[in-house]
Short mmCIF file of C-alpha atoms and ligand atoms in Angstrom, two decimals:
data_model
loop_
_atom_site.label_atom_id
_atom_site.label_comp_id
_atom_site.label_asym_id
_atom_site.label_seq_id
_atom_site.Cartn_x
_atom_site.Cartn_y
_atom_site.Cartn_z
CA MET A 1 -191.65 4.31 163.47
CA ASN A 2 -191.34 6.91 160.73
CA TYR A 3 -192.10 5.96 157.15
CA LYS A 4 -190.80 8.18 154.37
CA ILE A 5 -193.04 8.43 151.32
CA ALA A 6 -192.19 9.99 147.94
CA LEU A 7 -195.26 11.78 146.57
CA ILE A 8 -195.60 12.25 142.82
CA PRO A 9 -198.89 14.14 142.44
CA GLY A 10 -198.37 14.59 138.67
CA ASP A 11 -200.97 16.15 136.38
CA GLY A 12 -204.73 16.66 136.04
CA ILE A 13 -206.58 15.27 139.04
CA GLY A 14 -203.31 13.83 140.43
CA PRO A 15 -202.68 16.59 143.00
CA ASP A 16 -206.34 16.53 144.20
CA ILE A 17 -206.42 12.78 144.84
CA VAL A 18 -202.93 12.48 146.33
CA LYS A 19 -203.89 15.21 148.83
CA GLN A 20 -206.79 13.05 150.04
CA ALA A 21 -204.59 9.96 150.38
CA VAL A 22 -202.13 11.98 152.48
CA LYS A 23 -205.01 13.10 154.72
CA VAL A 24 -205.97 9.46 155.23
CA LEU A 25 -202.36 8.35 155.89
CA ASN A 26 -202.04 11.10 158.51
CA ALA A 27 -205.29 9.94 160.13
CA VAL A 28 -203.87 6.38 160.19
CA GLY A 29 -200.70 7.76 161.79
CA GLU A 30 -202.69 9.47 164.52
CA LYS A 31 -204.90 6.46 165.22
CA PHE A 32 -202.13 3.85 165.26
CA GLY A 33 -199.18 5.93 166.47
CA HIS A 34 -197.04 6.00 163.31
CA SER A 35 -195.48 8.98 161.63
CA PHE A 36 -195.35 9.49 157.91
CA SER A 37 -193.11 12.05 156.27
CA TYR A 38 -193.38 13.10 152.65
CA VAL A 39 -191.01 14.16 149.92
CA ASP A 40 -192.55 15.91 146.89
CA VAL A 41 -191.17 14.64 143.59
CA LEU A 42 -191.77 16.50 140.33
CA MET A 43 -192.63 14.22 137.39
CA GLY A 44 -194.94 14.28 134.36
CA GLY A 45 -196.33 17.14 132.31
CA CYS A 46 -195.93 19.52 135.26
CA ALA A 47 -192.20 18.74 135.25
CA THR A 48 -192.02 19.49 131.52
CA ASP A 49 -193.62 22.87 132.22
CA ALA A 50 -191.31 23.60 135.15
CA VAL A 51 -187.94 22.29 133.96
CA GLY A 52 -188.39 21.22 130.32
CA VAL A 53 -188.42 17.41 130.77
CA SER A 54 -191.05 15.03 132.19
CA TYR A 55 -188.48 12.95 134.10
CA PRO A 56 -186.01 15.38 135.66
CA GLU A 57 -182.59 14.15 136.68
CA GLY A 58 -182.59 12.84 140.22
CA THR A 59 -186.23 11.62 140.15
CA ALA A 60 -185.31 7.96 140.68
CA GLU A 61 -182.73 8.84 143.37
CA ALA A 62 -185.30 10.93 145.26
CA CYS A 63 -187.70 7.96 145.19
CA LYS A 64 -185.01 5.46 146.18
CA ALA A 65 -184.28 7.54 149.28
CA CYS A 66 -187.87 6.82 150.46
CA ASP A 67 -189.63 3.70 151.77
CA ALA A 68 -192.41 3.81 149.15
CA VAL A 69 -193.74 5.96 146.31
CA LEU A 70 -197.31 7.23 145.87
CA LEU A 71 -198.17 8.44 142.37
CA GLY A 72 -201.37 10.31 141.38
CA ALA A 73 -201.36 10.27 137.57
CA VAL A 74 -199.46 11.90 134.77
CA GLY A 75 -200.41 13.05 131.29
CA GLY A 76 -202.78 15.30 129.43
CA PRO A 77 -203.50 16.77 126.00
CA LYS A 78 -201.01 19.60 126.57
CA TRP A 79 -198.10 17.13 126.37
CA GLY A 80 -199.34 14.96 123.45
CA SER A 81 -197.60 12.63 121.01
CA ASP A 82 -196.48 15.58 118.87
CA LYS A 83 -193.99 16.54 121.61
CA PRO A 84 -190.43 15.11 121.82
CA ALA A 85 -190.15 11.97 123.96
CA GLN A 86 -188.37 13.65 126.87
CA GLN A 87 -191.28 16.08 127.27
CA ARG A 88 -194.01 13.42 127.24
CA PRO A 89 -195.35 12.21 130.60
CA GLU A 90 -195.54 8.56 129.42
CA THR A 91 -191.75 8.57 128.99
CA ALA A 92 -191.44 9.35 132.69
CA LEU A 93 -193.76 6.47 133.65
CA LEU A 94 -191.71 3.91 131.70
CA ALA A 95 -188.46 5.38 133.04
CA ILE A 96 -189.44 5.22 136.69
CA ARG A 97 -190.66 1.61 136.37
CA LYS A 98 -187.34 0.69 134.79
CA ASP A 99 -185.18 2.67 137.23
CA LEU A 100 -186.93 1.22 140.29
CA GLY A 101 -186.84 -2.31 138.77
CA LEU A 102 -190.62 -2.72 139.12
CA TYR A 103 -191.28 -6.07 137.43
CA ALA A 104 -194.44 -7.12 139.28
CA ASN A 105 -197.68 -5.23 138.84
CA LEU A 106 -200.41 -6.05 141.34
CA ARG A 107 -203.92 -5.12 140.29
CA PRO A 108 -206.63 -6.10 142.76
CA ALA A 109 -210.16 -6.18 141.34
CA THR A 110 -212.57 -6.02 144.24
CA LEU A 111 -216.28 -5.43 144.06
CA ARG A 112 -217.08 -3.20 147.04
CA PRO A 113 -220.22 -4.58 148.71
CA ALA A 114 -222.14 -1.27 148.49
CA LEU A 115 -221.53 -1.02 144.75
CA LYS A 116 -222.66 -4.43 143.51
CA SER A 117 -225.24 -2.75 141.29
CA ALA A 118 -222.44 -0.84 139.47
CA SER A 119 -221.02 -4.10 138.10
CA PRO A 120 -222.00 -4.80 134.49
CA LEU A 121 -222.19 -8.51 135.36
CA LYS A 122 -225.43 -10.41 135.90
CA ARG A 123 -226.83 -9.74 139.36
CA GLU A 124 -226.44 -13.35 140.52
CA THR A 125 -222.78 -13.36 139.43
CA ALA A 126 -222.02 -10.04 141.15
CA GLU A 127 -223.84 -11.23 144.29
CA LYS A 128 -221.19 -13.96 144.69
CA GLY A 129 -218.58 -11.21 145.09
CA ILE A 130 -215.30 -10.45 143.29
CA ASP A 131 -211.99 -10.27 145.13
CA LEU A 132 -209.12 -11.21 142.88
CA MET A 133 -205.51 -10.09 142.57
CA LEU A 134 -204.02 -10.00 139.11
CA VAL A 135 -200.23 -10.21 139.12
CA ARG A 136 -198.81 -9.02 135.80
CA GLU A 137 -195.20 -9.37 134.69
CA LEU A 138 -194.26 -5.79 133.80
CA THR A 139 -190.79 -5.62 132.29
CA GLY A 140 -190.50 -8.55 129.87
CA GLY A 141 -192.33 -10.23 127.01
CA ILE A 142 -193.50 -8.83 123.72
CA TYR A 143 -193.60 -5.16 124.82
CA PHE A 144 -189.84 -5.22 125.36
CA GLY A 145 -188.79 -7.71 122.65
CA LYS A 146 -186.98 -6.96 119.41
CA ARG A 147 -189.26 -5.48 116.77
CA ASP A 148 -188.88 -5.11 113.05
CA LYS A 149 -190.68 -3.82 109.95
CA TYR A 150 -189.48 -4.60 106.46
CA GLN A 151 -190.58 -4.86 102.86
CA THR A 152 -191.35 -8.30 101.42
CA PRO A 153 -191.05 -9.05 97.70
CA ASP A 154 -194.70 -10.05 97.25
CA ARG A 155 -196.76 -9.31 100.41
CA GLY A 156 -196.11 -5.63 101.04
CA LEU A 157 -194.73 -4.57 104.42
CA GLU A 158 -194.29 -7.12 107.18
CA ALA A 159 -193.76 -6.47 110.90
CA THR A 160 -192.60 -8.66 113.80
CA ASP A 161 -192.52 -8.36 117.60
CA LEU A 162 -190.51 -10.88 119.57
CA MET A 163 -191.87 -12.35 122.78
CA ALA A 164 -189.09 -13.68 124.98
CA TYR A 165 -189.14 -14.90 128.60
CA SER A 166 -186.35 -16.37 130.66
CA GLU A 167 -186.72 -18.85 133.54
CA MET A 168 -185.41 -16.14 135.87
CA GLU A 169 -188.14 -13.67 134.83
CA ILE A 170 -190.87 -16.28 135.16
CA GLU A 171 -189.66 -17.61 138.50
CA ARG A 172 -189.45 -14.23 140.23
CA ILE A 173 -193.00 -13.20 139.20
CA GLY A 174 -194.26 -16.70 140.03
CA ARG A 175 -192.83 -16.49 143.55
CA ARG A 176 -194.61 -13.15 144.05
CA ALA A 177 -197.90 -14.79 143.13
CA PHE A 178 -197.45 -17.77 145.47
CA GLU A 179 -196.33 -15.53 148.36
CA LEU A 180 -199.38 -13.31 147.83
CA ALA A 181 -201.71 -16.30 147.71
CA ARG A 182 -200.39 -17.35 151.13
CA LEU A 183 -201.53 -13.96 152.47
CA ARG A 184 -204.93 -14.29 150.78
CA ARG A 185 -207.11 -17.34 150.08
CA GLY A 186 -204.32 -19.69 149.06
CA LYS A 187 -204.99 -20.21 145.35
CA VAL A 188 -202.90 -19.37 142.26
CA SER A 189 -204.27 -19.51 138.72
CA SER A 190 -201.48 -19.20 136.17
CA VAL A 191 -202.61 -17.87 132.81
CA ASP A 192 -200.84 -18.83 129.59
CA LYS A 193 -201.34 -20.04 126.03
CA ALA A 194 -199.30 -23.22 126.35
CA ASN A 195 -201.28 -24.99 123.61
CA VAL A 196 -199.68 -22.59 121.08
CA LEU A 197 -196.74 -20.57 122.43
CA GLU A 198 -193.26 -21.84 123.36
CA THR A 199 -192.86 -19.00 125.90
CA SER A 200 -196.05 -20.23 127.56
CA ARG A 201 -194.78 -23.82 127.73
CA LEU A 202 -191.65 -22.57 129.51
CA TRP A 203 -193.86 -20.38 131.73
CA ARG A 204 -195.98 -23.40 132.64
CA SER A 205 -193.02 -25.67 133.43
CA VAL A 206 -191.51 -23.07 135.79
CA MET A 207 -194.88 -22.53 137.47
CA HIS A 208 -195.31 -26.28 137.98
CA ARG A 209 -191.91 -26.43 139.67
CA LEU A 210 -192.96 -23.59 141.99
CA ALA A 211 -196.34 -25.22 142.64
CA GLU A 212 -194.51 -28.26 144.06
CA GLU A 213 -192.44 -26.01 146.29
CA TYR A 214 -195.54 -24.09 147.49
CA SER A 215 -197.57 -27.24 148.03
CA ASP A 216 -199.80 -25.48 150.61
CA VAL A 217 -201.17 -23.28 147.79
CA VAL A 218 -203.84 -24.62 145.42
CA TYR A 219 -202.59 -24.28 141.84
CA GLU A 220 -204.22 -24.40 138.41
CA ASP A 221 -203.30 -23.60 134.80
CA VAL A 222 -205.81 -21.52 132.81
CA LEU A 223 -205.58 -20.79 129.10
CA VAL A 224 -205.81 -17.06 128.45
CA ASP A 225 -208.87 -17.27 126.20
CA ASN A 226 -210.74 -19.32 128.79
CA CYS A 227 -209.59 -16.90 131.50
CA ALA A 228 -211.10 -13.95 129.60
CA MET A 229 -214.42 -15.83 129.54
CA GLN A 230 -214.27 -16.91 133.18
CA ILE A 231 -213.66 -13.32 134.38
CA VAL A 232 -217.10 -12.33 133.08
CA LYS A 233 -218.79 -15.66 133.81
CA ASP A 234 -217.56 -16.47 137.32
CA PRO A 235 -214.83 -14.11 138.61
CA GLY A 236 -215.47 -15.25 142.19
CA GLN A 237 -213.52 -18.48 141.43
CA PHE A 238 -210.21 -16.57 141.23
CA ASP A 239 -207.90 -15.54 144.07
CA VAL A 240 -204.45 -14.74 142.60
CA LEU A 241 -204.07 -14.71 138.80
CA VAL A 242 -200.52 -14.53 137.48
CA THR A 243 -199.58 -13.91 133.88
CA GLU A 244 -197.11 -12.41 131.42
CA ASN A 245 -197.06 -8.77 130.34
CA MET A 246 -199.43 -8.56 127.36
CA PHE A 247 -202.02 -11.04 128.67
CA GLY A 248 -201.91 -9.15 131.97
CA ASP A 249 -202.38 -5.79 130.27
CA ILE A 250 -205.60 -6.98 128.65
CA LEU A 251 -206.99 -9.11 131.49
CA SER A 252 -206.33 -6.46 134.15
CA ASP A 253 -208.51 -3.97 132.28
CA GLU A 254 -211.21 -6.59 131.82
CA ALA A 255 -211.09 -7.49 135.53
CA SER A 256 -211.30 -3.84 136.55
CA MET A 257 -214.36 -3.20 134.38
CA VAL A 258 -216.37 -6.00 135.99
CA THR A 259 -216.08 -4.22 139.34
CA GLY A 260 -217.83 -1.05 138.15
CA SER A 261 -215.71 2.10 138.33
CA ILE A 262 -212.08 2.87 137.54
CA GLY A 263 -212.19 5.55 140.23
CA LEU A 264 -212.10 2.80 142.87
CA LEU A 265 -209.21 0.57 141.87
CA PRO A 266 -205.66 0.76 143.26
CA SER A 267 -202.44 -0.87 142.06
CA ALA A 268 -198.91 -1.57 143.18
CA SER A 269 -195.72 -2.16 141.21
CA MET A 270 -192.83 -3.92 142.94
CA GLY A 271 -189.29 -5.04 142.38
CA ASP A 272 -186.87 -6.95 144.58
CA SER A 273 -185.67 -3.96 146.57
CA ALA A 274 -187.62 -1.04 148.01
CA PRO A 275 -189.35 1.19 147.18
CA ALA A 276 -192.52 -0.10 145.53
CA LEU A 277 -194.76 2.30 143.65
CA TYR A 278 -198.48 2.67 144.39
CA GLU A 279 -200.96 4.38 142.09
CA PRO A 280 -204.63 4.35 141.07
CA ILE A 281 -205.28 2.47 137.82
CA HIS A 282 -206.96 5.46 136.20
CA GLY A 283 -205.26 8.34 134.41
CA SER A 284 -205.11 12.07 135.05
CA ALA A 285 -208.73 12.71 133.95
CA PRO A 286 -208.03 16.18 132.50
CA ASP A 287 -211.78 16.61 131.82
CA ILE A 288 -212.50 16.98 135.56
CA ALA A 289 -209.16 18.27 136.87
CA GLY A 290 -209.32 20.98 139.53
CA GLN A 291 -213.13 20.79 139.80
CA ASP A 292 -213.43 18.83 143.06
CA LYS A 293 -215.13 16.02 141.09
CA ALA A 294 -212.46 13.29 141.13
CA ASN A 295 -213.00 10.14 143.12
CA PRO A 296 -210.05 9.82 145.53
CA ILE A 297 -210.87 6.23 146.60
CA ALA A 298 -208.51 4.44 144.16
CA THR A 299 -205.61 6.53 145.49
CA ILE A 300 -206.66 6.04 149.11
CA LEU A 301 -206.84 2.27 148.51
CA SER A 302 -203.40 2.47 146.84
CA ALA A 303 -202.14 4.00 150.11
CA ALA A 304 -203.78 1.05 151.93
CA MET A 305 -201.81 -1.34 149.67
CA MET A 306 -198.67 0.60 150.60
CA LEU A 307 -199.43 0.10 154.29
CA ARG A 308 -199.94 -3.63 153.72
CA TYR A 309 -197.16 -4.53 151.31
CA SER A 310 -194.37 -1.99 151.93
CA PHE A 311 -194.81 -1.31 155.64
CA HIS A 312 -196.40 -4.65 156.68
CA LEU A 313 -199.12 -2.77 158.58
CA SER A 314 -202.05 -5.03 157.74
CA ALA A 315 -204.35 -3.92 160.59
CA GLU A 316 -203.89 -0.33 159.40
CA ALA A 317 -204.58 -1.34 155.77
CA ASP A 318 -207.71 -3.23 156.84
CA ALA A 319 -208.87 -0.15 158.76
CA VAL A 320 -208.57 2.06 155.67
CA GLU A 321 -210.46 -0.47 153.52
CA ARG A 322 -213.17 -0.78 156.16
CA ALA A 323 -213.46 3.03 156.36
CA VAL A 324 -213.95 3.21 152.58
CA ASP A 325 -216.65 0.53 152.73
CA ALA A 326 -218.35 2.27 155.68
CA VAL A 327 -218.55 5.57 153.76
CA LEU A 328 -219.91 3.79 150.66
CA ASP A 329 -222.36 1.76 152.77
CA ALA A 330 -223.64 5.03 154.25
CA GLY A 331 -224.53 6.09 150.70
CA TRP A 332 -221.86 8.73 150.03
CA ARG A 333 -220.83 8.91 146.37
CA THR A 334 -218.58 11.02 144.14
CA PRO A 335 -220.16 11.93 140.76
CA ASP A 336 -218.57 9.01 138.85
CA ILE A 337 -220.33 6.39 141.01
CA ALA A 338 -223.49 8.26 142.02
CA GLU A 339 -226.68 6.36 141.27
CA PRO A 340 -229.52 8.44 139.73
CA GLY A 341 -231.18 10.62 142.38
CA VAL A 342 -228.13 10.64 144.69
CA THR A 343 -226.51 14.04 145.34
CA PRO A 344 -222.78 13.46 144.99
CA VAL A 345 -220.01 14.86 147.19
CA GLY A 346 -216.71 16.31 146.00
CA THR A 347 -213.14 15.01 146.26
CA GLU A 348 -212.34 16.92 149.47
CA LYS A 349 -215.51 15.84 151.25
CA MET A 350 -215.03 12.17 150.27
CA GLY A 351 -211.49 12.31 151.73
CA ALA A 352 -212.79 13.92 154.92
CA LEU A 353 -215.58 11.32 155.29
CA ILE A 354 -213.07 8.45 154.99
CA CYS A 355 -210.80 10.09 157.60
CA ALA A 356 -213.79 10.49 159.93
CA ALA A 357 -214.80 6.84 159.41
CA LEU A 358 -211.28 5.77 160.39
P1 NAD B 1 -208.51 8.52 132.48
O1 NAD B 1 -208.45 7.33 133.36
O2 NAD B 1 -207.74 9.71 132.91
O3 NAD B 1 -210.03 8.97 132.29
C1 NAD B 1 -211.03 8.15 131.68
C2 NAD B 1 -212.41 8.62 132.15
O4 NAD B 1 -212.60 8.24 133.52
C3 NAD B 1 -212.59 10.14 132.12
O5 NAD B 1 -213.92 10.44 131.78
C4 NAD B 1 -212.32 10.58 133.54
O6 NAD B 1 -213.00 11.75 133.92
C5 NAD B 1 -212.81 9.38 134.33
N1 NAD B 1 -212.03 9.20 135.57
C6 NAD B 1 -210.76 8.72 135.67
N2 NAD B 1 -210.37 8.72 136.94
C7 NAD B 1 -211.40 9.21 137.66
C8 NAD B 1 -211.59 9.46 139.05
N3 NAD B 1 -210.64 9.22 139.97
N4 NAD B 1 -212.77 9.98 139.45
C9 NAD B 1 -213.74 10.22 138.56
N5 NAD B 1 -213.64 10.01 137.25
C10 NAD B 1 -212.46 9.50 136.80
O7 NAD B 1 -208.04 8.04 131.03
P2 NAD B 1 -207.78 8.88 129.71
O8 NAD B 1 -208.81 9.96 129.58
O9 NAD B 1 -207.64 7.88 128.65
O10 NAD B 1 -206.35 9.55 129.94
C11 NAD B 1 -206.15 10.88 130.40
C12 NAD B 1 -204.65 11.10 130.56
O11 NAD B 1 -204.15 10.25 131.59
C13 NAD B 1 -203.84 10.77 129.30
O12 NAD B 1 -202.84 11.75 129.15
C14 NAD B 1 -203.22 9.41 129.62
O13 NAD B 1 -202.00 9.22 128.94
C15 NAD B 1 -203.01 9.54 131.10
N6 NAD B 1 -202.91 8.25 131.82
C16 NAD B 1 -202.01 8.20 132.82
C17 NAD B 1 -201.90 7.05 133.56
C18 NAD B 1 -200.91 7.03 134.71
O14 NAD B 1 -200.47 8.08 135.15
N7 NAD B 1 -200.55 5.86 135.22
C19 NAD B 1 -202.71 5.95 133.30
C20 NAD B 1 -203.66 6.05 132.27
C21 NAD B 1 -203.75 7.22 131.53
#
């Protein structure tokens, strides 16, 4: 079987880390007898430099002609907020999410066994392990609602942002969470603020309806403020967390920090029809671009998510994750995760070690 992958290396460290993920995918192909073909897609600051806009015409079509998309990262000081919108890399990120209809953002937060000491949590909490999947609604809620700013007669300026959610939007993200839980440890924790917000009360009622339908999955409601506390107190209790856009934005960063390094964490964004988009959670790290210092593991684990969720190759995905753990267990580290006294390896070497471990 041939799988066609759109590659968007992007800016900064993007090209370095995507190259390592491609090496690993090719090693998977050889080991398991699959073939992967790649289509390079220009997007981000590099596209602005080459053709004048960060999201060239035909970008979405090129991606839609593939089975999945792997993105490195886009952005950098060269294309800052002083530039017109169509030249800024962030514009391209929002556009591709919209054009591919990516409403579900999956952010696993996993503490790799060899890196327990990198977690800022108490040792006994980290020892229990962290392996949760945060499912964030990505295209609705307050970030996309109507906004306004106006003068009041007596209180100066006033601003409003509208948070709106429909049953349809809640149900489709809820189903994602329940389906994922069935593939994992069978538990969904739905995060809301139903004691205050009307949108949350609607969210909760739809989730309860789904919980009855997915009666094989254990279900709980968690208030967002309590959830923020539980993620630092006892993250091991969570399997799949599902929540709306803004809560998910904040909680996903909190969950990633408790695992240690942003250089290790992958993500996936999905819609109802292919292709899904896979990318590391970190940015383009312009401070270390082109210096063979970037950690490629988050991108390699993003490729593993692609194998699992887009191509349904779970044995292959497991093999990549095991190879990453084997290399970390053997003590190999890139500079961002090197403990004092450890001589780090570069991006290329880390990629080669993971291929060899496969
Ligand atoms: P960043 O994630 O790029 O970097 C934060 C810090 O983490 C830096 O010190 C960097 O060196 C380090 N770091 C990040 N990834 C690393 C890796 N793989 N290995 C080792 N160290 C790593 O965040 P930032 O500095 O706030 O943003 C830089 C640029 O990236 C900005 O232009 C921002 O807009 C963009 N950005 C893009 C995306 C994306 O493409 N999805 C996401 C976030 C930020």
